[in-house]
Coordinates of C-alpha atoms and ligand atoms in Angstrom, one line a residue:
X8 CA -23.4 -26.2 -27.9
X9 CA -23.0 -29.7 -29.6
X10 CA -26.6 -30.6 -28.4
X11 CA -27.4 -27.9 -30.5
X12 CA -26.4 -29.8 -33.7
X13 CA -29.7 -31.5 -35.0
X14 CA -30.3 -33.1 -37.4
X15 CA -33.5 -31.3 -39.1
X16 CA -34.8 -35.1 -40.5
X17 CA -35.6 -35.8 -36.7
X18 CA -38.8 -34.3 -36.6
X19 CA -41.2 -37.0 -36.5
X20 CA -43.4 -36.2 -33.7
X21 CA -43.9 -32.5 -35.0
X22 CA -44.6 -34.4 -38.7
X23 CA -47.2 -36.4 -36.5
X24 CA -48.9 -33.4 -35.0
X25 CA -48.9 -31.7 -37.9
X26 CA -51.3 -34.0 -39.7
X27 CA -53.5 -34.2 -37.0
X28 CA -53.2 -30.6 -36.5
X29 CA -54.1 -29.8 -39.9
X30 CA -57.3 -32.1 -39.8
X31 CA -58.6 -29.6 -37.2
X32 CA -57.1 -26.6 -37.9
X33 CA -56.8 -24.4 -41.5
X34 CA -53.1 -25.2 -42.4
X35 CA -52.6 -26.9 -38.4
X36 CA -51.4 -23.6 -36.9
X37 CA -53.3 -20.9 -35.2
X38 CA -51.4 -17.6 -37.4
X39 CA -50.1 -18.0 -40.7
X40 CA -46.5 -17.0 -40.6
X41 CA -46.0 -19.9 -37.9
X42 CA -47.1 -22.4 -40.8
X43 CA -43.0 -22.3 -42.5
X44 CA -45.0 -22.2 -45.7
X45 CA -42.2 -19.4 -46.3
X46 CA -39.3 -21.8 -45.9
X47 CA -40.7 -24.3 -47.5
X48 CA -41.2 -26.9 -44.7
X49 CA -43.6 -27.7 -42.1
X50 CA -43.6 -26.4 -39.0
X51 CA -41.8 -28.0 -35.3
X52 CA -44.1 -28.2 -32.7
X53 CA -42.8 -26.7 -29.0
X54 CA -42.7 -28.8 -26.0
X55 CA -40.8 -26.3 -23.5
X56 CA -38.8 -23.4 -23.3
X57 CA -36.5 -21.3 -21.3
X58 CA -34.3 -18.5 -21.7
X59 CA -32.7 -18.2 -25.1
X60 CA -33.8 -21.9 -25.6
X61 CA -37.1 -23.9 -27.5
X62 CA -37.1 -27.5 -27.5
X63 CA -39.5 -29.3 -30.2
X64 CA -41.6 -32.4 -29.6
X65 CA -38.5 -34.1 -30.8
X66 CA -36.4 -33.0 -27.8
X67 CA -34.3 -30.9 -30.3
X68 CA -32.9 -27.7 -29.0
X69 CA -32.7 -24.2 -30.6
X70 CA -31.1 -20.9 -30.3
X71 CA -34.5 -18.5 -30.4
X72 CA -34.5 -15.7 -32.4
X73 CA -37.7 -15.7 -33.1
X74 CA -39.2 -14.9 -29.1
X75 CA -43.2 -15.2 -30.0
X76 CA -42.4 -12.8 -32.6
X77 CA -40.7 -9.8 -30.3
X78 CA -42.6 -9.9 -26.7
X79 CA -39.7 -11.8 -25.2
X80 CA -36.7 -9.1 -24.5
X81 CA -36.0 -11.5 -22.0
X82 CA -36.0 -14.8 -23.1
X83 CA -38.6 -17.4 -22.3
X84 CA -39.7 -16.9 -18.8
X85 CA -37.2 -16.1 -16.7
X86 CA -37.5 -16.8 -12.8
X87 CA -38.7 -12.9 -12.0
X88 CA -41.2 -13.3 -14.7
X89 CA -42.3 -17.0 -13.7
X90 CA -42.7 -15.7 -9.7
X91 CA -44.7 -12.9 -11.2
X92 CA -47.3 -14.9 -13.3
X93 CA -47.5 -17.5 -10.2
X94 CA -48.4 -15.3 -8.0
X95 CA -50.9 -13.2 -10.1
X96 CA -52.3 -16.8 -10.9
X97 CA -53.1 -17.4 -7.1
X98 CA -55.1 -14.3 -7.0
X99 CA -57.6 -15.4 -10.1
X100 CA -56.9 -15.3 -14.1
X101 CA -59.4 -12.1 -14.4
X102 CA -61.7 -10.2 -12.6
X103 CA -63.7 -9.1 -15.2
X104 CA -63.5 -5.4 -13.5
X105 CA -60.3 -2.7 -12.8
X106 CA -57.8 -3.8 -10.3
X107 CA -54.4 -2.2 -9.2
X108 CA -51.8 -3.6 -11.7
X109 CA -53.6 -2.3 -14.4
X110 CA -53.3 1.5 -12.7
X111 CA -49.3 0.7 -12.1
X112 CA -48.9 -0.5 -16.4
X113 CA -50.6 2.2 -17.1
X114 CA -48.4 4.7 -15.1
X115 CA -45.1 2.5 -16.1
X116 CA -46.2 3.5 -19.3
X117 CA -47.4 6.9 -19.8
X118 CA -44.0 7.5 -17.2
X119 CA -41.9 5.7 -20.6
X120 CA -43.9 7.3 -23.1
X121 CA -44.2 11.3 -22.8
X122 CA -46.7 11.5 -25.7
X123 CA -49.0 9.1 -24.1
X124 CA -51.1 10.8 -21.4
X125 CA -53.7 8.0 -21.2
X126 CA -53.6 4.9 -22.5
X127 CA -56.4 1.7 -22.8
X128 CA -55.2 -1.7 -22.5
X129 CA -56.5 -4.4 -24.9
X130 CA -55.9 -8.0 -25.8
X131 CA -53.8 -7.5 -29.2
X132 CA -52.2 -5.1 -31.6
X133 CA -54.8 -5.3 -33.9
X134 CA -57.9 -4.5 -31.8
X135 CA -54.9 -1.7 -30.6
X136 CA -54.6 -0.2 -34.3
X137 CA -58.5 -0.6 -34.8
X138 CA -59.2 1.4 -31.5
X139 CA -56.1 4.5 -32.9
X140 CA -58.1 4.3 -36.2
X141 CA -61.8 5.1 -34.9
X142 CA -60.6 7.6 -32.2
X143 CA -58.5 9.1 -35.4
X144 CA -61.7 9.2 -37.3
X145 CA -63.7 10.6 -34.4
X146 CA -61.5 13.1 -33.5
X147 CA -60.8 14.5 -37.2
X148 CA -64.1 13.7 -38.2
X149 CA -62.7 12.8 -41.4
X150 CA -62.2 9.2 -43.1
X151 CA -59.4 8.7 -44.8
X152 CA -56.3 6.9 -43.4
X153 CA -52.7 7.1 -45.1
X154 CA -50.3 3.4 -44.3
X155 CA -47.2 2.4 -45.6
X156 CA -46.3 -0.5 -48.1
X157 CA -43.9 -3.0 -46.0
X158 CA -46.4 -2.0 -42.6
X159 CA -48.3 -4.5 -40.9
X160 CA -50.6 -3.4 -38.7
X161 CA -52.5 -6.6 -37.6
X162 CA -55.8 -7.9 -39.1
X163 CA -58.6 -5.3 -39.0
X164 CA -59.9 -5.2 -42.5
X165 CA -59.8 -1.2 -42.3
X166 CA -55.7 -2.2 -42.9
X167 CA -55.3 -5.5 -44.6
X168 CA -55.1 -3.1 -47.6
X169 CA -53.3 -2.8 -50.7
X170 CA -52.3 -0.2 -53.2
X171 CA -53.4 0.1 -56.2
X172 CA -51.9 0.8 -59.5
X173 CA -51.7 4.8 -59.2
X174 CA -49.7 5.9 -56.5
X175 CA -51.6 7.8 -53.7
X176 CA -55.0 6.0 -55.4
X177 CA -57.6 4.7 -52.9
X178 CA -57.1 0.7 -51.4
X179 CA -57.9 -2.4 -53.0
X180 CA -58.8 -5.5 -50.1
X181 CA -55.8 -6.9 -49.5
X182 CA -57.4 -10.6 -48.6
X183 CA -60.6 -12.1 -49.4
X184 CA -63.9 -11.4 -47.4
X185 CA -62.4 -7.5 -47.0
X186 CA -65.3 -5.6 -49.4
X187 CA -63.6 -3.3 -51.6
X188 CA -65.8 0.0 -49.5
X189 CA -64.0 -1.5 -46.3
X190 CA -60.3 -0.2 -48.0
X191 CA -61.8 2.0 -50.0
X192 CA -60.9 5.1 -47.6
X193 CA -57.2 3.4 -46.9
X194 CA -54.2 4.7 -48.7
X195 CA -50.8 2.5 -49.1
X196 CA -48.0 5.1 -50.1
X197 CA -44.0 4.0 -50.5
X198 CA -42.2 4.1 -46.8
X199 CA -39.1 5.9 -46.6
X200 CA -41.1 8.7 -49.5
X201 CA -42.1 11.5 -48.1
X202 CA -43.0 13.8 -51.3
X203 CA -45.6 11.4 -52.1
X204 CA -47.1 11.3 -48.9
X205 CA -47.3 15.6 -49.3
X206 CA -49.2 14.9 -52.8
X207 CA -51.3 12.6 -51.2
X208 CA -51.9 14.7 -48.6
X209 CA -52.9 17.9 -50.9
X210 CA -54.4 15.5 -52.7
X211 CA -57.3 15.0 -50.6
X212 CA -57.2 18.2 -48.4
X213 CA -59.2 17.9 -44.9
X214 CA -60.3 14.2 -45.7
X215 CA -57.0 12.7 -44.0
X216 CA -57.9 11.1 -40.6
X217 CA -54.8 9.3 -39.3
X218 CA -51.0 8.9 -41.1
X219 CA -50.4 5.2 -39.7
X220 CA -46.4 4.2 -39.6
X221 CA -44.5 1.2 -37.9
X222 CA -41.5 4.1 -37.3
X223 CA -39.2 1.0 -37.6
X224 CA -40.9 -1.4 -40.2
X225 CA -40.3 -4.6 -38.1
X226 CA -43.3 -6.6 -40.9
X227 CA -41.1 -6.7 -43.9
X228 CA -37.8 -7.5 -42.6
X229 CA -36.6 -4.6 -40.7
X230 CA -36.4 -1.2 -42.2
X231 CA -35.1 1.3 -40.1
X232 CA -36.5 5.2 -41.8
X233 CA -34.7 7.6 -43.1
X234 CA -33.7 10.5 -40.7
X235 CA -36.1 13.2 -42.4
X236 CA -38.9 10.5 -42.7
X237 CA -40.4 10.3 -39.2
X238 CA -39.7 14.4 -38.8
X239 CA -41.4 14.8 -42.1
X240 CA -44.6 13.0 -41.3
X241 CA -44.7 14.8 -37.8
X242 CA -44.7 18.1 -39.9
X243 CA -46.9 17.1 -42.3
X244 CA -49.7 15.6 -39.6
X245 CA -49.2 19.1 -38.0
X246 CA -49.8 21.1 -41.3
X247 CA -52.5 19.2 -42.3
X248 CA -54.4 18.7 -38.8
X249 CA -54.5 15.2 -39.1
X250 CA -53.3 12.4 -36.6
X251 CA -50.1 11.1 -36.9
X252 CA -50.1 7.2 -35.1
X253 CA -46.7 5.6 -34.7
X254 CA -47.6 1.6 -34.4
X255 CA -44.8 0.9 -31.6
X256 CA -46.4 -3.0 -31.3
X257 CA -42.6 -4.3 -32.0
X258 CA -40.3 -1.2 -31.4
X259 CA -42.2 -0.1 -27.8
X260 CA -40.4 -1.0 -25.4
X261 CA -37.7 -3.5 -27.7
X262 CA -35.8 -0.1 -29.2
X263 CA -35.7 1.9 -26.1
X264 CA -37.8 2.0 -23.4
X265 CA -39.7 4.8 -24.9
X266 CA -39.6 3.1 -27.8
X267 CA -38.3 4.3 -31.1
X268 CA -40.0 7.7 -31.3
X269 CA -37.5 8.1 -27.9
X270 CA -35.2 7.2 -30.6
X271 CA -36.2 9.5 -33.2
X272 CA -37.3 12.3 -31.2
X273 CA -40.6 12.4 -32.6
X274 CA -44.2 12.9 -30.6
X275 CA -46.8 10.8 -32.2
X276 CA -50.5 11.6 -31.8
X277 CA -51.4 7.9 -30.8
X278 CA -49.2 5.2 -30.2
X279 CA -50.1 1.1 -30.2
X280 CA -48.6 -1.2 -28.4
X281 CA -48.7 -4.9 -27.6
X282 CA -46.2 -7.9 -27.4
X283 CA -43.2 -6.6 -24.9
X284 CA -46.1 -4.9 -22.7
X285 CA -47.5 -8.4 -22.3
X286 CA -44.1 -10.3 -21.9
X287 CA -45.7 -12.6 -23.7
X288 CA -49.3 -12.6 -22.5
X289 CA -52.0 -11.4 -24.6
X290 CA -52.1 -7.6 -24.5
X291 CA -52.1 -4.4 -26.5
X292 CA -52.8 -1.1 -25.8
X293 CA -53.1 2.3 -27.7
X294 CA -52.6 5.3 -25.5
X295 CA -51.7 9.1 -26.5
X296 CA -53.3 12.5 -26.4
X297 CA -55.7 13.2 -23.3
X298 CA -58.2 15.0 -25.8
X299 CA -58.3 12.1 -27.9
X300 CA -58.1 9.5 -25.5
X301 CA -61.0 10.5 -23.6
X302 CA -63.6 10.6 -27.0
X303 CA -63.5 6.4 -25.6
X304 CA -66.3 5.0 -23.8
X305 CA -67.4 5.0 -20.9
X306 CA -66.8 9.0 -20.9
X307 CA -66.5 9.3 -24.8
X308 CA -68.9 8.4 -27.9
X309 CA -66.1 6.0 -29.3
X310 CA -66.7 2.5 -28.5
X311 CA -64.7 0.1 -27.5
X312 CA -64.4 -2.8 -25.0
X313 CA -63.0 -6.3 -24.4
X314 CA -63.9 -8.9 -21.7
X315 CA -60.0 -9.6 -20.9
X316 CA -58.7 -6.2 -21.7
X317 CA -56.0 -5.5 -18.7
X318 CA -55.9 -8.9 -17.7
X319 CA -54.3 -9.4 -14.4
X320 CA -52.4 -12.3 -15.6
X321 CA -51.0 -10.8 -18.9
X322 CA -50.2 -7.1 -16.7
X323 CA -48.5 -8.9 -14.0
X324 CA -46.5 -10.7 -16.8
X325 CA -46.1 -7.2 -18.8
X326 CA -45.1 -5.5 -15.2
X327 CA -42.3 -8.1 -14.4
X328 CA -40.6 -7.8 -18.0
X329 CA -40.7 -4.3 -18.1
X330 CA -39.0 -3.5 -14.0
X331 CA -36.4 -5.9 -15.7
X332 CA -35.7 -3.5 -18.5
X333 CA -32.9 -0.9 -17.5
X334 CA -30.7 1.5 -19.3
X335 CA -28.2 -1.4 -19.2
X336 CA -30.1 -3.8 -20.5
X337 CA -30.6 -2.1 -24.2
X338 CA -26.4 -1.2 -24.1
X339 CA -26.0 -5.2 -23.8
X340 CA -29.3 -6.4 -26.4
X341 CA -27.5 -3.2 -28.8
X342 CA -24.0 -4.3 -28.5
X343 CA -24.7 -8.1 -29.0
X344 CA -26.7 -7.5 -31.8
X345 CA -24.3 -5.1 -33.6
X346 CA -21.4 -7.6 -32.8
X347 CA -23.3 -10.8 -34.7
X348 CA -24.5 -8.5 -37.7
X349 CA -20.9 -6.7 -38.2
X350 CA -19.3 -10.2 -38.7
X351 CA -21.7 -11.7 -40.5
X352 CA -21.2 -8.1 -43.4
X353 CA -17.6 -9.5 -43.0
X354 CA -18.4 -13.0 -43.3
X355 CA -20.8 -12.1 -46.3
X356 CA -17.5 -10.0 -48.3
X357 CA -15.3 -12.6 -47.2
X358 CA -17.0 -14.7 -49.5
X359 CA -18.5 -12.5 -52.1
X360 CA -22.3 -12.9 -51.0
X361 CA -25.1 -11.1 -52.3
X362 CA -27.0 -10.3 -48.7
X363 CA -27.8 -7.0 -47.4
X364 CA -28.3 -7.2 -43.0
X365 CA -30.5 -4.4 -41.6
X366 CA -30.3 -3.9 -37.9
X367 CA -31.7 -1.6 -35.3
X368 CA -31.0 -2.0 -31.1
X369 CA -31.5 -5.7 -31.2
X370 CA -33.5 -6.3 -34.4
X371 CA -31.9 -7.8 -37.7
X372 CA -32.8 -9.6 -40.7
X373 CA -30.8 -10.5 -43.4
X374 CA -31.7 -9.8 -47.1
X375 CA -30.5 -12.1 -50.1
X376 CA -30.0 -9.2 -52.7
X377 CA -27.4 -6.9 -52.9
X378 CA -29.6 -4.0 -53.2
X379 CA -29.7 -1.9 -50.2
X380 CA -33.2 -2.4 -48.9
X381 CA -35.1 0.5 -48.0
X382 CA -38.6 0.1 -47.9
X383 CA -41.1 -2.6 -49.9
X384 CA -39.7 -2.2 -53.3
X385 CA -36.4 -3.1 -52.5
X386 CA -37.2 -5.8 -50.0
X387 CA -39.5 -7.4 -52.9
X388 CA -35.5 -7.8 -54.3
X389 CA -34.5 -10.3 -52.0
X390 CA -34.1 -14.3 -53.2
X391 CA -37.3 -16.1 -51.1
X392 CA -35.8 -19.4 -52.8
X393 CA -32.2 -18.7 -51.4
X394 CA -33.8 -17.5 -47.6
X395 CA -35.9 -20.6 -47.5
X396 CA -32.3 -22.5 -47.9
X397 CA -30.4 -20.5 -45.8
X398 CA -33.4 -20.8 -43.1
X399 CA -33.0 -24.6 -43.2
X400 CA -29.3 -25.2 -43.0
X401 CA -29.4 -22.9 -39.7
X402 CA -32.2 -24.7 -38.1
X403 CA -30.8 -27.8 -38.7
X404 CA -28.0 -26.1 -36.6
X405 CA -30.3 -25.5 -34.4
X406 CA -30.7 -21.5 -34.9
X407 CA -34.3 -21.1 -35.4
X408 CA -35.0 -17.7 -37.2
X409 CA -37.9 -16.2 -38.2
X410 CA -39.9 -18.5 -40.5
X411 CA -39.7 -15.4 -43.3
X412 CA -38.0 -12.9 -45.1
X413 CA -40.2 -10.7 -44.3
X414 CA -39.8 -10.8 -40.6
X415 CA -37.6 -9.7 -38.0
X416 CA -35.0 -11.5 -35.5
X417 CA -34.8 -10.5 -32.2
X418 CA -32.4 -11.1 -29.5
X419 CA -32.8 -11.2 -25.8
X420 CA -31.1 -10.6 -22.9
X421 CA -30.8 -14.2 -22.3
X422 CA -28.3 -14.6 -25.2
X423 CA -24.8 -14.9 -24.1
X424 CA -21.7 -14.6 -25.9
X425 CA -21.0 -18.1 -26.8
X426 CA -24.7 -18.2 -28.5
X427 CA -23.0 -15.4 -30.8
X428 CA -20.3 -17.2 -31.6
X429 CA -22.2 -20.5 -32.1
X430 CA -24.6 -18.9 -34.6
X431 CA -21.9 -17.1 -36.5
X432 CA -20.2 -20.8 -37.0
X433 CA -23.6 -21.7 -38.3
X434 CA -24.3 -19.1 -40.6
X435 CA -20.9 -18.9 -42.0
X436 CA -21.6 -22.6 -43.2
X437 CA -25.1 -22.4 -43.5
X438 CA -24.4 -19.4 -46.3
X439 CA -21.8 -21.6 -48.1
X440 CA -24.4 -24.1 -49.2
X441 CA -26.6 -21.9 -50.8
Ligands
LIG515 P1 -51.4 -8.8 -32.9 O1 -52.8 -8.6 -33.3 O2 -50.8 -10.0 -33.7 O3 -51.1 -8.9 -31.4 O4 -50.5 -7.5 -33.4 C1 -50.7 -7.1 -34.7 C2 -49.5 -6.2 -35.1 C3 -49.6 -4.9 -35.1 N1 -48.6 -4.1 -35.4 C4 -47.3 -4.6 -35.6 C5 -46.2 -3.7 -35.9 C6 -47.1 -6.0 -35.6 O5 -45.9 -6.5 -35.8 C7 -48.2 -6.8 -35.3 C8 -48.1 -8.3 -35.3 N2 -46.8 -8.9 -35.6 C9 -46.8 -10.2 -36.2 C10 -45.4 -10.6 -36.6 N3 -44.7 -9.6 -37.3 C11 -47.4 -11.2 -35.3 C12 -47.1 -12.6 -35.7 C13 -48.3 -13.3 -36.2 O6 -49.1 -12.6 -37.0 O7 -48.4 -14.5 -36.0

């Protein structure tokens, strides 16, 4: 583990590519959150990795927690996974028309899923929620769309909404370039709050299209629901005859292999999904109800297409992670998981620290309040300043976490026990310091 040990100074190269990075690229990065603006430094450029591993262009090594953001439940390309991408490779990188693989995701899937009868692949989570939203709208023929504050559902404008002042009150662009109509049908309510979503609801009586969740919120640290929450929206979608879409981008797959309405015992409507079901390949899909399903085109008057959508290369890569996925595997990713975030509580009252760990199956994040955080609200609590420290001192241990608060930490099966161990050492000085 001593390699581990960096120190966090050593990163000229990335410094290098940076700047030249950011003369051709807004803010030299390709998504935001990738940028560290959040922690308050500037961001390591990758060379390699493999298995619970990323080296930087400065041949430092790091733990990865991160695991491009939750698609890699096994760690960076394992041999199975490699053979499978090789091997797809030789065939062609895309046909441009249907081939097997796709048939076999989609039967691996609907096989996992029980509330998704047919499913359409895509190329991402947002053209995934997009497609959920216009079948929803379609299907209800109604406008309105109900999210919750602390959700991310990728970058359609239709969801980079806010709320507004009022509770329940109609969306206000939640970036620049989104025109205030665009939001204007999209409602943010409070997560975890389910008699404001029934006001809202009876609020605007047969105008609801969709109620959009992230059943786990994975976009604003984790936040797990309360047990009457998911229940209570099912009821309420029922009652009100509109369509209830769980966005399972980060929990498909990654919670249980039905994901966490397997969990929660809840049927969605519609279900998204993306990042796992690509083992890291570009991918998403949104699959669920046969008589909402088939409103798509070809056979359907909703439209929707992509010219990589079931790419051969990004199934075969989704294929191989998920065969690797058994029963098994989510007692080991739940077990390890529970173990680092039970002694880090005890390292955290040991020594009197304000910090609040949420964790689901092998999601964590840790909070720097000591408010227990339940949805946005008390999220908003936590100290950015003191995360952005704490974030720093790990990774120049060489624990690289997720580049935000207001993201989540995954492990994968490629962590071992020793890695545990390693990165409790780390924390317990890391959290000293701040
Ligand atoms: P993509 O369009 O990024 O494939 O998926 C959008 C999306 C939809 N729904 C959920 C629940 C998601 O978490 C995401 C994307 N997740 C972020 C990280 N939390 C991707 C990282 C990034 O934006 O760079």
């Amino acid at each position: 583990m001593q390699e581990l040990l960096i120190n966090i100074k050593n990163a000229n190269k990335s410094q290098e590519l940076y700047k030249k990075a950011c003369e051709l690229m807004p803010g030299g990065v390709n998504s935001p959150v990738r940028s560290f603006k959040a922690v308050e430094l500037e961001p390591l450029f990758i060379s390699k990795a493999k298995g619970q591993y990323l080296w930087d262009v400065d041949q430092n090594k790091y733990l990865d927690f991160v695991g491009s953001w939750g698609a890699l439940i096994h760690g960076h390309i394992p041999d199975s996974i490699q053979e499978a991408v090789q091997n797809a490779l030789a065939k062609g990188t895309s046909f441009g028309a249907p081939h097997e693989d796709e048939i076999e995701l989609a039967q691996i899937i609907t096989e996992s899923f029980p509330s998704i009868k047919k499913i359409r692949l895509v190329n991402s989570g947002t053209e995934a929620i997009m497609t959920a939203i216009r079948l929803s709208r379609a299907y209800t023929k109604r406008n309105k769309i109900i999210k919750f504050s602390g959700c991310y559902h990728g970058h359609a404008d239709v969801v980079l909404s806010m709320s507004s002042s009022g509770i329940s009150t109609l969306g206000l662009p939640g970036s620049a370039g989104i025109t205030k109509n665009t939001v204007s049908e999209t409602i943010t309510l409070p997560f975890n709050d389910i008699s404001t979503t029934e006001i809202t609801l009876s609020k605007y009586p047969k105008e609801i299209a969709a109620i959009l969740v992230e059943p786990v919120i994975g976009n604003c640290g984790v936040i797990p629901p309360s047990t009457a929450f998911l229940k209570a929206l099912k009821e309420l979608a029922t009652k009100h005859k509109c369509v209830l879409i769980f966005d399972e981008v980060i929990t498909g797959f990654r919670l249980a292999k039905g994901g966490a309405q397997a969990i929660y015992d809840i049927m969605p409507d519609l279900t998204t999904l993306g990042k796992i079901i690509g083992g890291g390949m570009p991918i998403g899909a949104v699959g669920g109800k046969k008589e909402i399903m088939d409103l798509l085109a070809p056979i359907g008057p909703v439209y929707q297409a992509g010219t990589l959508s079931g790419n051969p290369i990004s199934v075969a890569c989704g294929l191989a992670t998920i065969k690797l996925l058994k029963d098994e595997t989510y007692i080991y990713l739940e077990n390890m998981t529970e173990h680092l975030c039970k002694e880090i509580k005890k390292i955290n009252e040991e020594n009197n620290i304000k910090a609040q760990v949420n964790n689901i199956g092998s999601m964590f994040s840790i909070f720097f309040t000591d408010t227990k955080v339940c949805d946005y609200t008390t999220a908003k609590k936590s100290n950015t300043q003191k995360f952005a420290k704490f974030f720093q001192n790990m990774l120049s241990q060489g624990i690289y976490l997720a580049p935000s608060q207001f993201e989540a930490n995954f492990i994968s099966t490629a962590f071992k026990e020793e890695d545990i161990n390693y990165t409790l050492e780390a924390y317990k000085k890391s959290i000293l310091e701040i």
